[in-house]
PDB file of C-alpha atoms in Angstrom:
ATOM      1  CA  MET A 395      32.269  56.206 133.304  1.00 26.00           C
ATOM      2  CA  TYR A 396      35.563  58.132 133.226  1.00 27.00           C
ATOM      3  CA  GLU A 397      37.896  55.298 134.251  1.00 33.00           C
ATOM      4  CA  GLN A 398      40.724  56.400 131.935  1.00 36.00           C
ATOM      5  CA  GLY A 399      40.693  60.029 132.997  1.00 37.00           C
ATOM      6  CA  TYR A 400      38.060  61.185 130.521  1.00 36.00           C
ATOM      7  CA  GLY A 401      36.609  64.432 131.677  1.00 36.00           C
ATOM      8  CA  PRO A 402      32.933  65.181 131.951  1.00 34.00           C
ATOM      9  CA  GLY A 403      33.064  66.927 128.558  1.00 39.00           C
ATOM     10  CA  HIS A 404      30.600  66.406 125.779  1.00 39.00           C
ATOM     11  CA  GLY A 405      30.911  62.637 125.511  1.00 42.00           C
ATOM     12  CA  GLN A 406      28.650  60.084 127.034  1.00 43.00           C
ATOM     13  CA  ALA A 407      28.200  56.366 127.368  1.00 40.00           C
ATOM     14  CA  TYR A 408      26.359  54.668 124.521  1.00 43.00           C
ATOM     15  CA  GLY A 409      25.068  51.728 126.521  1.00 39.00           C
ATOM     16  CA  PRO A 410      24.941  47.970 126.017  1.00 37.00           C
ATOM     17  CA  GLY A 411      23.223  46.017 123.292  1.00 38.00           C
ATOM     18  CA  TYR A 412      25.691  46.173 120.407  1.00 36.00           C
ATOM     19  CA  GLY A 413      26.104  42.411 119.999  1.00 37.00           C
ATOM     20  CA  GLN A 414      28.070  39.701 121.712  1.00 36.00           C
ATOM     21  CA  ALA A 415      29.219  37.502 118.813  1.00 38.00           C
ATOM     22  CA  ARG A 416      31.802  39.934 117.405  1.00 59.00           C
ATOM     23  CA  SER A 417      34.329  42.317 118.885  1.00 88.00           C
ATOM     24  CA  ALA A 418      32.904  45.322 120.660  1.00 90.00           C
ATOM     25  CA  SER A 419      34.374  47.584 117.945  1.00 93.00           C
ATOM     26  CA  GLY A 420      32.900  45.502 115.125  1.00 92.00           C
ATOM     27  CA  ALA A 421      29.525  45.427 116.833  1.00 93.00           C
ATOM     28  CA  TYR A 422      29.570  49.201 117.239  1.00 95.00           C
ATOM     29  CA  LEU A 423      30.359  49.674 113.520  1.00 96.00           C
ATOM     30  CA  ALA A 424      27.542  47.306 112.533  1.00 95.00           C
ATOM     31  CA  ALA A 425      25.099  49.235 114.719  1.00 95.00           C
ATOM     32  CA  LEU A 426      26.394  52.529 113.297  1.00 97.00           C
ATOM     33  CA  GLU A 427      25.796  51.281 109.758  1.00 97.00           C
ATOM     34  CA  GLY A 428      22.209  50.449 110.709  1.00 96.00           C
ATOM     35  CA  ARG A 429      21.617  53.903 112.220  1.00 96.00           C
ATOM     36  CA  LEU A 430      23.109  55.642 109.167  1.00 96.00           C
ATOM     37  CA  THR A 431      20.933  53.604 106.808  1.00 96.00           C
ATOM     38  CA  ALA A 432      17.821  54.226 108.922  1.00 95.00           C
ATOM     39  CA  ASP A 433      18.485  57.975 108.651  1.00 94.00           C
ATOM     40  CA  GLY A 434      18.605  57.858 104.857  1.00 94.00           C
ATOM     41  CA  CYS A 435      22.368  57.743 104.343  1.00 94.00           C
ATOM     42  CA  THR A 436      23.855  55.670 101.575  1.00 95.00           C
ATOM     43  CA  THR A 437      26.486  53.375 103.068  1.00 97.00           C
ATOM     44  CA  ARG A 438      29.279  51.237 101.718  1.00 95.00           C
ATOM     45  CA  TRP A 439      32.448  49.588 102.950  1.00 96.00           C
ATOM     46  CA  GLU A 440      35.772  50.601 101.387  1.00 96.00           C
ATOM     47  CA  ASP A 441      39.382  49.468 101.709  1.00 95.00           C
ATOM     48  CA  TRP A 442      41.629  52.379 102.646  1.00 94.00           C
ATOM     49  CA  GLY A 443      45.135  50.980 102.393  1.00 92.00           C
ATOM     50  CA  GLY A 444      44.324  47.750 104.212  1.00 91.00           C
ATOM     51  CA  THR A 445      41.879  49.276 106.691  1.00 92.00           C
ATOM     52  CA  THR A 446      38.203  48.604 106.116  1.00 94.00           C
ATOM     53  CA  VAL A 447      36.133  51.758 106.583  1.00 96.00           C
ATOM     54  CA  LEU A 448      32.402  52.353 106.671  1.00 97.00           C
ATOM     55  CA  VAL A 449      31.394  55.357 104.563  1.00 97.00           C
ATOM     56  CA  GLY A 450      27.985  56.932 105.031  1.00 97.00           C
ATOM     57  CA  ARG A 451      26.761  59.900 103.050  1.00 95.00           C
ATOM     58  CA  ARG A 452      23.733  62.161 102.818  1.00 89.00           C
ATOM     59  CA  SER A 453      22.959  65.607 101.415  1.00 79.00           C
ATOM     60  CA  ASP A 454      20.471  68.064 102.854  1.00 74.00           C
ATOM     61  CA  PHE A 455      19.238  71.415 101.560  1.00 59.00           C
ATOM     62  CA  ARG A 456      17.818  74.065 103.885  1.00 52.00           C
ATOM     63  CA  MET A 457      16.739  77.622 103.184  1.00 52.00           C
ATOM     64  CA  LYS A 458      17.780  78.543 106.732  1.00 55.00           C
ATOM     65  CA  TRP A 459      21.342  77.571 105.762  1.00 52.00           C
ATOM     66  CA  MET A 460      21.367  80.470 103.315  1.00 60.00           C
ATOM     67  CA  ALA A 461      19.930  78.173 100.633  1.00 60.00           C
ATOM     68  CA  THR A 462      22.863  75.774 100.711  1.00 73.00           C
ATOM     69  CA  THR A 463      23.231  72.030 100.422  1.00 75.00           C
ATOM     70  CA  LEU A 464      25.290  70.317 103.114  1.00 83.00           C
ATOM     71  CA  HIS A 465      27.020  67.090 102.099  1.00 90.00           C
ATOM     72  CA  LEU A 466      27.557  65.037 105.264  1.00 94.00           C
ATOM     73  CA  PHE A 467      30.079  62.199 105.281  1.00 97.00           C
ATOM     74  CA  THR A 468      30.504  59.728 108.124  1.00 97.00           C
ATOM     75  CA  VAL A 469      33.646  57.623 107.795  1.00 98.00           C
ATOM     76  CA  ALA A 470      34.298  55.057 110.520  1.00 98.00           C
ATOM     77  CA  ALA A 471      36.965  52.445 111.166  1.00 97.00           C
ATOM     78  CA  ALA A 472      37.941  50.078 113.944  1.00 96.00           C
ATOM     79  CA  VAL A 473      41.553  50.329 115.070  1.00 96.00           C
ATOM     80  CA  PRO A 474      43.424  48.562 117.874  1.00 94.00           C
ATOM     81  CA  ALA A 475      44.293  51.829 119.640  1.00 96.00           C
ATOM     82  CA  VAL A 476      43.099  55.398 119.225  1.00 97.00           C
ATOM     83  CA  THR A 477      45.759  58.021 119.880  1.00 98.00           C
ATOM     84  CA  VAL A 478      45.866  61.759 119.261  1.00 98.00           C
ATOM     85  CA  GLY A 479      47.997  61.067 116.180  1.00 97.00           C
ATOM     86  CA  THR A 480      45.646  58.468 114.710  1.00 97.00           C
ATOM     87  CA  ILE A 481      42.500  60.580 115.130  1.00 98.00           C
ATOM     88  CA  ALA A 482      44.251  63.746 113.863  1.00 97.00           C
ATOM     89  CA  ASP A 483      45.587  61.957 110.765  1.00 96.00           C
ATOM     90  CA  PHE A 484      42.264  60.202 110.147  1.00 97.00           C
ATOM     91  CA  THR A 485      40.414  63.522 110.443  1.00 97.00           C
ATOM     92  CA  ASP A 486      42.674  65.116 107.813  1.00 95.00           C
ATOM     93  CA  THR A 487      42.223  62.131 105.496  1.00 96.00           C
ATOM     94  CA  VAL A 488      38.439  62.124 105.878  1.00 96.00           C
ATOM     95  CA  MET A 489      38.217  65.879 105.227  1.00 94.00           C
ATOM     96  CA  ARG A 490      40.181  65.480 101.979  1.00 93.00           C
ATOM     97  CA  TYR A 491      38.041  62.484 100.992  1.00 95.00           C
ATOM     98  CA  ALA A 492      34.790  64.355 101.663  1.00 93.00           C
ATOM     99  CA  LYS A 493      35.852  67.414  99.657  1.00 89.00           C
ATOM    100  CA  ASP A 494      37.057  65.225  96.771  1.00 89.00           C
ATOM    101  CA  ASN A 495      33.896  63.079  96.677  1.00 89.00           C
ATOM    102  CA  LYS A 496      31.043  65.491  97.360  1.00 77.00           C
ATOM    103  CA  GLY A 497      30.248  66.275  93.707  1.00 67.00           C
ATOM    104  CA  GLY A 498      28.091  69.202  92.641  1.00 60.00           C
ATOM    105  CA  LEU A 499      29.157  72.834  92.877  1.00 52.00           C
ATOM    106  CA  PRO A 500      32.587  73.733  94.220  1.00 51.00           C
ATOM    107  CA  GLY A 501      32.770  74.049  98.002  1.00 50.00           C
ATOM    108  CA  GLY A 502      31.582  77.425  99.254  1.00 50.00           C
ATOM    109  CA  LEU A 503      29.218  78.063  96.307  1.00 52.00           C
ATOM    110  CA  GLN A 504      25.844  77.229  97.832  1.00 64.00           C
ATOM    111  CA  THR A 505      27.347  73.987  99.093  1.00 70.00           C
ATOM    112  CA  GLY A 506      29.109  72.884 102.235  1.00 83.00           C
ATOM    113  CA  VAL A 507      30.856  69.738 103.353  1.00 90.00           C
ATOM    114  CA  ALA A 508      30.808  68.266 106.842  1.00 90.00           C
ATOM    115  CA  ALA A 509      32.377  65.062 108.082  1.00 95.00           C
ATOM    116  CA  PHE A 510      32.317  62.802 111.087  1.00 96.00           C
ATOM    117  CA  PRO A 511      35.680  60.961 111.126  1.00 98.00           C
ATOM    118  CA  VAL A 512      35.048  58.080 113.555  1.00 98.00           C
ATOM    119  CA  LEU A 513      37.665  55.821 115.103  1.00 98.00           C
ATOM    120  CA  VAL A 514      36.485  52.934 117.274  1.00 97.00           C
ATOM    121  CA  GLY A 515      38.997  51.179 119.486  1.00 96.00           C
ATOM    122  CA  GLU A 516      39.296  48.993 122.530  1.00 93.00           C
ATOM    123  CA  SER A 517      42.239  51.073 123.748  1.00 95.00           C
ATOM    124  CA  VAL A 518      41.742  54.829 123.688  1.00 96.00           C
ATOM    125  CA  GLU A 519      44.237  57.454 124.810  1.00 96.00           C
ATOM    126  CA  PRO A 520      42.593  60.167 126.971  1.00 96.00           C
ATOM    127  CA  GLY A 521      44.259  62.810 124.770  1.00 97.00           C
ATOM    128  CA  ALA A 522      42.404  61.409 121.754  1.00 97.00           C
ATOM    129  CA  VAL A 523      39.091  61.902 123.552  1.00 97.00           C
ATOM    130  CA  HIS A 524      40.094  65.475 124.376  1.00 97.00           C
ATOM    131  CA  PHE A 525      41.053  66.059 120.718  1.00 97.00           C
ATOM    132  CA  ALA A 526      37.585  64.945 119.607  1.00 96.00           C
ATOM    133  CA  GLU A 527      35.617  66.802 122.274  1.00 96.00           C
ATOM    134  CA  SER A 528      37.530  70.088 122.244  1.00 94.00           C
ATOM    135  CA  ARG A 529      36.473  71.672 118.961  1.00 91.00           C
ATOM    136  CA  GLN A 530      35.273  71.328 115.396  1.00 89.00           C
ATOM    137  CA  ARG A 531      38.002  71.314 112.730  1.00 91.00           C
ATOM    138  CA  VAL A 532      37.407  73.748 109.852  1.00 87.00           C
ATOM    139  CA  ARG A 533      38.904  74.273 106.421  1.00 80.00           C
ATOM    140  CA  PHE A 534      37.404  76.328 103.595  1.00 75.00           C
ATOM    141  CA  ALA A 535      33.872  75.024 102.980  1.00 74.00           C
ATOM    142  CA  CYS A 536      34.599  71.867 105.002  1.00 87.00           C
ATOM    143  CA  MET A 537      34.201  71.109 108.681  1.00 92.00           C
ATOM    144  CA  ALA A 538      34.810  67.967 110.685  1.00 95.00           C
ATOM    145  CA  ARG A 539      33.719  66.783 114.098  1.00 95.00           C
ATOM    146  CA  PRO A 540      36.037  63.892 114.998  1.00 97.00           C
ATOM    147  CA  VAL A 541      34.460  61.071 116.991  1.00 97.00           C
ATOM    148  CA  VAL A 542      36.372  58.730 119.297  1.00 98.00           C
ATOM    149  CA  VAL A 543      34.607  55.599 120.530  1.00 97.00           C
ATOM    150  CA  ASP A 544      36.064  53.567 123.396  1.00 96.00           C
ATOM    151  CA  SER A 545      34.325  50.247 122.822  1.00 93.00           C
ATOM    152  CA  THR A 546      35.716  48.744 126.032  1.00 90.00           C
ATOM    153  CA  HIS A 547      34.203  51.418 128.284  1.00 90.00           C
ATOM    154  CA  GLN A 548      31.268  52.192 125.954  1.00 90.00           C
ATOM    155  CA  TYR A 549      32.179  55.873 125.771  1.00 94.00           C
ATOM    156  CA  VAL A 550      31.766  58.268 122.841  1.00 96.00           C
ATOM    157  CA  GLY A 551      33.587  61.584 122.661  1.00 95.00           C
ATOM    158  CA  THR A 552      32.843  64.268 120.089  1.00 92.00           C
ATOM    159  CA  TYR A 553      32.383  68.025 119.921  1.00 88.00           C
ATOM    160  CA  ARG A 554      28.768  69.057 120.452  1.00 82.00           C
ATOM    161  CA  GLY A 555      29.066  72.826 120.510  1.00 76.00           C
ATOM    162  CA  LYS A 556      28.110  75.711 118.229  1.00 76.00           C
ATOM    163  CA  PRO A 557      31.298  77.329 116.888  1.00 66.00           C
ATOM    164  CA  ALA A 558      31.421  80.697 115.111  1.00 62.00           C
ATOM    165  CA  LEU A 559      32.498  79.148 111.786  1.00 62.00           C
ATOM    166  CA  GLY A 560      29.832  76.790 110.533  1.00 62.00           C
ATOM    167  CA  ARG A 561      27.379  77.841 113.240  1.00 63.00           C
ATOM    168  CA  VAL A 562      24.466  77.700 110.800  1.00 68.00           C
ATOM    169  CA  TYR A 563      24.948  73.900 110.535  1.00 73.00           C
ATOM    170  CA  ALA A 564      25.680  73.259 114.233  1.00 80.00           C
ATOM    171  CA  SER A 565      22.218  72.124 115.337  1.00 86.00           C
ATOM    172  CA  HIS A 566      22.005  69.756 112.370  1.00 79.00           C
ATOM    173  CA  LEU A 567      25.411  68.241 113.185  1.00 88.00           C
ATOM    174  CA  ILE A 568      24.592  67.898 116.877  1.00 91.00           C
ATOM    175  CA  GLU A 569      21.313  66.145 116.032  1.00 91.00           C
ATOM    176  CA  LYS A 570      22.967  63.787 113.521  1.00 92.00           C
ATOM    177  CA  GLY A 571      25.859  63.059 115.887  1.00 91.00           C
ATOM    178  CA  THR A 572      23.473  62.199 118.712  1.00 92.00           C
ATOM    179  CA  ARG A 573      21.433  59.928 116.439  1.00 93.00           C
ATOM    180  CA  TYR A 574      24.399  58.167 114.845  1.00 93.00           C
ATOM    181  CA  PHE A 575      26.882  57.754 117.686  1.00 94.00           C
ATOM    182  CA  TYR A 576      24.736  57.498 120.801  1.00 87.00           C
ATOM    183  CA  GLY A 577      21.813  55.662 119.238  1.00 73.00           C
ATOM    184  CA  ALA A 578      19.338  58.297 120.428  1.00 55.00           C
TER     185      ALA A 578
END
């Protein structure tokens, strides 16, 4: 499973069954769209400067989150190669997009924003997997858990821990990440 030097971190294989007629990356995105929709997310495809991205969105309110609403964005794209630079830049872009498009109260006022920036590629740099698995990225009232999918080796890497900042949402994000990216 770790042919390219991926460590036994938090990632795991996502298994076969994502279609044979299209590229492995395209098949993964199609399956992801289905899982997002099945979980109640609204989905749409957008053009981001010549790159087609899948955008999924849902909002959840929980009293146990100190009576806040969490706006969860999943933004996924297929790219030829996933590097540390591409996933870092994509994560920053997705965080800005999520904050700008969440609506409602300003971030931090009974509302939070979380994002899963997802890059799917047939060539994935081991450093990009480490970037995704190592930690959650946090900015004021916005957190992101980058996801790197190696469609050739059917491997998904993302952070699945419970950090100090945003800990109240951690179980929710772990559950959604498992459902969306591993098909569980």
